[in-house]
Amino acid sequence: MIYYRNMNERGFTLIEMLVAIFVFSIVIIIAVGAIVSMFNWYGNIRTTQRLFDALNFSIDAMVRDIRFGSNYECNGAPNNCEGGSSISVKFVQSGISQDITYSLKDESIVRKVGSNDEVQITPDGVVVERFDIYTYGGVSDPRHPMATFIIEGVVKNKDGESDFSLQTTVTQQSVIQQDS
């Protein structure tokens, strides 16, 4: 039995269905590619943000040490220093004196306490290209001791780099110990 289609009947032919499925498939492939790309972009942004957060934490720890220290020395010299690459501060805690030094080494900022080994405080993925220190005030200078840091570098992730430039000034906070 042969069936002929009456042109007044509604429906789709096989070719129309194949064309519709093909067009729908192309749209879905483009949409899925955009979504995957967006998730990769978001992952890179999160990685970069985590590195910046870790860098911020490192700088905050350095600033706290310097704020509560005394006898600032820049490149081993007391008093004023312009454009030095290391800073040492002295801490006296419970009658024990301790020197803490921050310096640039192998594109990272390192911390050294007393005669112990240096410890990298900047996270991996952060390349410090410039670490300049300016100190003012001190032993023979009547100004209140302070230090200014200029830190420049690059945060690297798998898909690119982000440049950064930071500047902060720290003033010494005098801690007055009262006898009990």
PDB file of N, CA and C in Angstrom, residues 18-54:
ATOM      1  N   LEU A  18      15.989  16.678  10.393  1.00  0.00           N
ATOM      2  CA  LEU A  18      17.454  16.604  10.432  1.00  0.00           C
ATOM      3  C   LEU A  18      18.085  17.994  10.452  1.00  0.00           C
ATOM      4  N   VAL A  19      17.565  18.904   9.660  1.00  0.00           N
ATOM      5  CA  VAL A  19      18.086  20.278   9.642  1.00  0.00           C
ATOM      6  C   VAL A  19      17.865  20.940  11.007  1.00  0.00           C
ATOM      7  N   ALA A  20      16.701  20.754  11.601  1.00  0.00           N
ATOM      8  CA  ALA A  20      16.398  21.341  12.909  1.00  0.00           C
ATOM      9  C   ALA A  20      17.335  20.777  13.983  1.00  0.00           C
ATOM     10  N   ILE A  21      17.566  19.470  13.964  1.00  0.00           N
ATOM     11  CA  ILE A  21      18.459  18.845  14.942  1.00  0.00           C
ATOM     12  C   ILE A  21      19.894  19.349  14.749  1.00  0.00           C
ATOM     13  N   PHE A  22      20.334  19.514  13.517  1.00  0.00           N
ATOM     14  CA  PHE A  22      21.670  20.019  13.219  1.00  0.00           C
ATOM     15  C   PHE A  22      21.849  21.442  13.751  1.00  0.00           C
ATOM     16  N   VAL A  23      20.888  22.307  13.486  1.00  0.00           N
ATOM     17  CA  VAL A  23      20.966  23.690  13.964  1.00  0.00           C
ATOM     18  C   VAL A  23      20.950  23.726  15.488  1.00  0.00           C
ATOM     19  N   PHE A  24      20.099  22.938  16.120  1.00  0.00           N
ATOM     20  CA  PHE A  24      20.018  22.876  17.580  1.00  0.00           C
ATOM     21  C   PHE A  24      21.353  22.387  18.159  1.00  0.00           C
ATOM     22  N   SER A  25      21.976  21.401  17.517  1.00  0.00           N
ATOM     23  CA  SER A  25      23.259  20.866  17.988  1.00  0.00           C
ATOM     24  C   SER A  25      24.348  21.939  17.934  1.00  0.00           C
ATOM     25  N   ILE A  26      24.388  22.716  16.879  1.00  0.00           N
ATOM     26  CA  ILE A  26      25.380  23.792  16.754  1.00  0.00           C
ATOM     27  C   ILE A  26      25.202  24.811  17.872  1.00  0.00           C
ATOM     28  N   VAL A  27      23.961  25.204  18.134  1.00  0.00           N
ATOM     29  CA  VAL A  27      23.684  26.168  19.209  1.00  0.00           C
ATOM     30  C   VAL A  27      24.117  25.604  20.556  1.00  0.00           C
ATOM     31  N   ILE A  28      23.843  24.348  20.834  1.00  0.00           N
ATOM     32  CA  ILE A  28      24.223  23.721  22.111  1.00  0.00           C
ATOM     33  C   ILE A  28      25.749  23.648  22.235  1.00  0.00           C
ATOM     34  N   ILE A  29      26.448  23.302  21.162  1.00  0.00           N
ATOM     35  CA  ILE A  29      27.917  23.221  21.208  1.00  0.00           C
ATOM     36  C   ILE A  29      28.519  24.587  21.516  1.00  0.00           C
ATOM     37  N   ILE A  30      28.004  25.631  20.910  1.00  0.00           N
ATOM     38  CA  ILE A  30      28.504  26.984  21.177  1.00  0.00           C
ATOM     39  C   ILE A  30      28.223  27.377  22.628  1.00  0.00           C
ATOM     40  N   ALA A  31      27.028  27.067  23.114  1.00  0.00           N
ATOM     41  CA  ALA A  31      26.669  27.424  24.498  1.00  0.00           C
ATOM     42  C   ALA A  31      27.540  26.676  25.506  1.00  0.00           C
ATOM     43  N   VAL A  32      27.762  25.385  25.291  1.00  0.00           N
ATOM     44  CA  VAL A  32      28.590  24.608  26.215  1.00  0.00           C
ATOM     45  C   VAL A  32      30.032  25.122  26.185  1.00  0.00           C
ATOM     46  N   GLY A  33      30.553  25.471  25.009  1.00  0.00           N
ATOM     47  CA  GLY A  33      31.902  26.032  24.913  1.00  0.00           C
ATOM     48  C   GLY A  33      32.030  27.329  25.688  1.00  0.00           C
ATOM     49  N   ALA A  34      31.003  28.169  25.607  1.00  0.00           N
ATOM     50  CA  ALA A  34      31.026  29.433  26.352  1.00  0.00           C
ATOM     51  C   ALA A  34      30.995  29.183  27.853  1.00  0.00           C
ATOM     52  N   ILE A  35      30.214  28.213  28.292  1.00  0.00           N
ATOM     53  CA  ILE A  35      30.120  27.912  29.726  1.00  0.00           C
ATOM     54  C   ILE A  35      31.442  27.346  30.246  1.00  0.00           C
ATOM     55  N   VAL A  36      32.053  26.439  29.489  1.00  0.00           N
ATOM     56  CA  VAL A  36      33.347  25.881  29.895  1.00  0.00           C
ATOM     57  C   VAL A  36      34.405  26.981  29.952  1.00  0.00           C
ATOM     58  N   SER A  37      34.415  27.857  28.967  1.00  0.00           N
ATOM     59  CA  SER A  37      35.351  28.976  28.948  1.00  0.00           C
ATOM     60  C   SER A  37      35.143  29.880  30.159  1.00  0.00           C
ATOM     61  N   MET A  38      33.895  30.125  30.515  1.00  0.00           N
ATOM     62  CA  MET A  38      33.583  30.974  31.658  1.00  0.00           C
ATOM     63  C   MET A  38      34.080  30.338  32.959  1.00  0.00           C
ATOM     64  N   PHE A  39      33.917  29.018  33.120  1.00  0.00           N
ATOM     65  CA  PHE A  39      34.410  28.346  34.323  1.00  0.00           C
ATOM     66  C   PHE A  39      35.938  28.403  34.401  1.00  0.00           C
ATOM     67  N   ASN A  40      36.629  28.242  33.269  1.00  0.00           N
ATOM     68  CA  ASN A  40      38.093  28.361  33.262  1.00  0.00           C
ATOM     69  C   ASN A  40      38.527  29.770  33.646  1.00  0.00           C
ATOM     70  N   TRP A  41      37.854  30.765  33.101  1.00  0.00           N
ATOM     71  CA  TRP A  41      38.154  32.167  33.420  1.00  0.00           C
ATOM     72  C   TRP A  41      37.947  32.421  34.913  1.00  0.00           C
ATOM     73  N   TYR A  42      36.847  31.915  35.457  1.00  0.00           N
ATOM     74  CA  TYR A  42      36.545  32.092  36.875  1.00  0.00           C
ATOM     75  C   TYR A  42      37.617  31.420  37.743  1.00  0.00           C
ATOM     76  N   GLY A  43      38.076  30.226  37.349  1.00  0.00           N
ATOM     77  CA  GLY A  43      39.125  29.547  38.102  1.00  0.00           C
ATOM     78  C   GLY A  43      40.421  30.343  38.116  1.00  0.00           C
ATOM     79  N   ASN A  44      40.773  30.950  36.976  1.00  0.00           N
ATOM     80  CA  ASN A  44      41.981  31.774  36.923  1.00  0.00           C
ATOM     81  C   ASN A  44      41.853  33.019  37.789  1.00  0.00           C
ATOM     82  N   ILE A  45      40.674  33.621  37.783  1.00  0.00           N
ATOM     83  CA  ILE A  45      40.441  34.797  38.630  1.00  0.00           C
ATOM     84  C   ILE A  45      40.566  34.414  40.106  1.00  0.00           C
ATOM     85  N   ARG A  46      40.010  33.276  40.477  1.00  0.00           N
ATOM     86  CA  ARG A  46      40.103  32.824  41.882  1.00  0.00           C
ATOM     87  C   ARG A  46      41.555  32.557  42.276  1.00  0.00           C
ATOM     88  N   THR A  47      42.312  31.930  41.384  1.00  0.00           N
ATOM     89  CA  THR A  47      43.723  31.661  41.677  1.00  0.00           C
ATOM     90  C   THR A  47      44.492  32.962  41.867  1.00  0.00           C
ATOM     91  N   THR A  48      44.266  33.913  40.982  1.00  0.00           N
ATOM     92  CA  THR A  48      44.934  35.216  41.090  1.00  0.00           C
ATOM     93  C   THR A  48      44.536  35.913  42.382  1.00  0.00           C
ATOM     94  N   GLN A  49      43.260  35.871  42.727  1.00  0.00           N
ATOM     95  CA  GLN A  49      42.784  36.507  43.961  1.00  0.00           C
ATOM     96  C   GLN A  49      43.412  35.858  45.190  1.00  0.00           C
ATOM     97  N   ARG A  50      43.539  34.539  45.177  1.00  0.00           N
ATOM     98  CA  ARG A  50      44.171  33.851  46.308  1.00  0.00           C
ATOM     99  C   ARG A  50      45.633  34.270  46.463  1.00  0.00           C
ATOM    100  N   LEU A  51      46.330  34.422  45.333  1.00  0.00           N
ATOM    101  CA  LEU A  51      47.727  34.863  45.408  1.00  0.00           C
ATOM    102  C   LEU A  51      47.826  36.287  45.945  1.00  0.00           C
ATOM    103  N   PHE A  52      46.926  37.161  45.512  1.00  0.00           N
ATOM    104  CA  PHE A  52      46.924  38.527  46.038  1.00  0.00           C
ATOM    105  C   PHE A  52      46.583  38.534  47.528  1.00  0.00           C
ATOM    106  N   ASP A  53      45.646  37.690  47.956  1.00  0.00           N
ATOM    107  CA  ASP A  53      45.307  37.599  49.386  1.00  0.00           C
ATOM    108  C   ASP A  53      46.510  37.121  50.200  1.00  0.00           C
ATOM    109  N   ALA A  54      47.226  36.119  49.686  1.00  0.00           N
ATOM    110  CA  ALA A  54      48.410  35.611  50.388  1.00  0.00           C
ATOM    111  C   ALA A  54      49.514  36.674  50.441  1.00  0.00           C
TER     112      ALA A  54
END
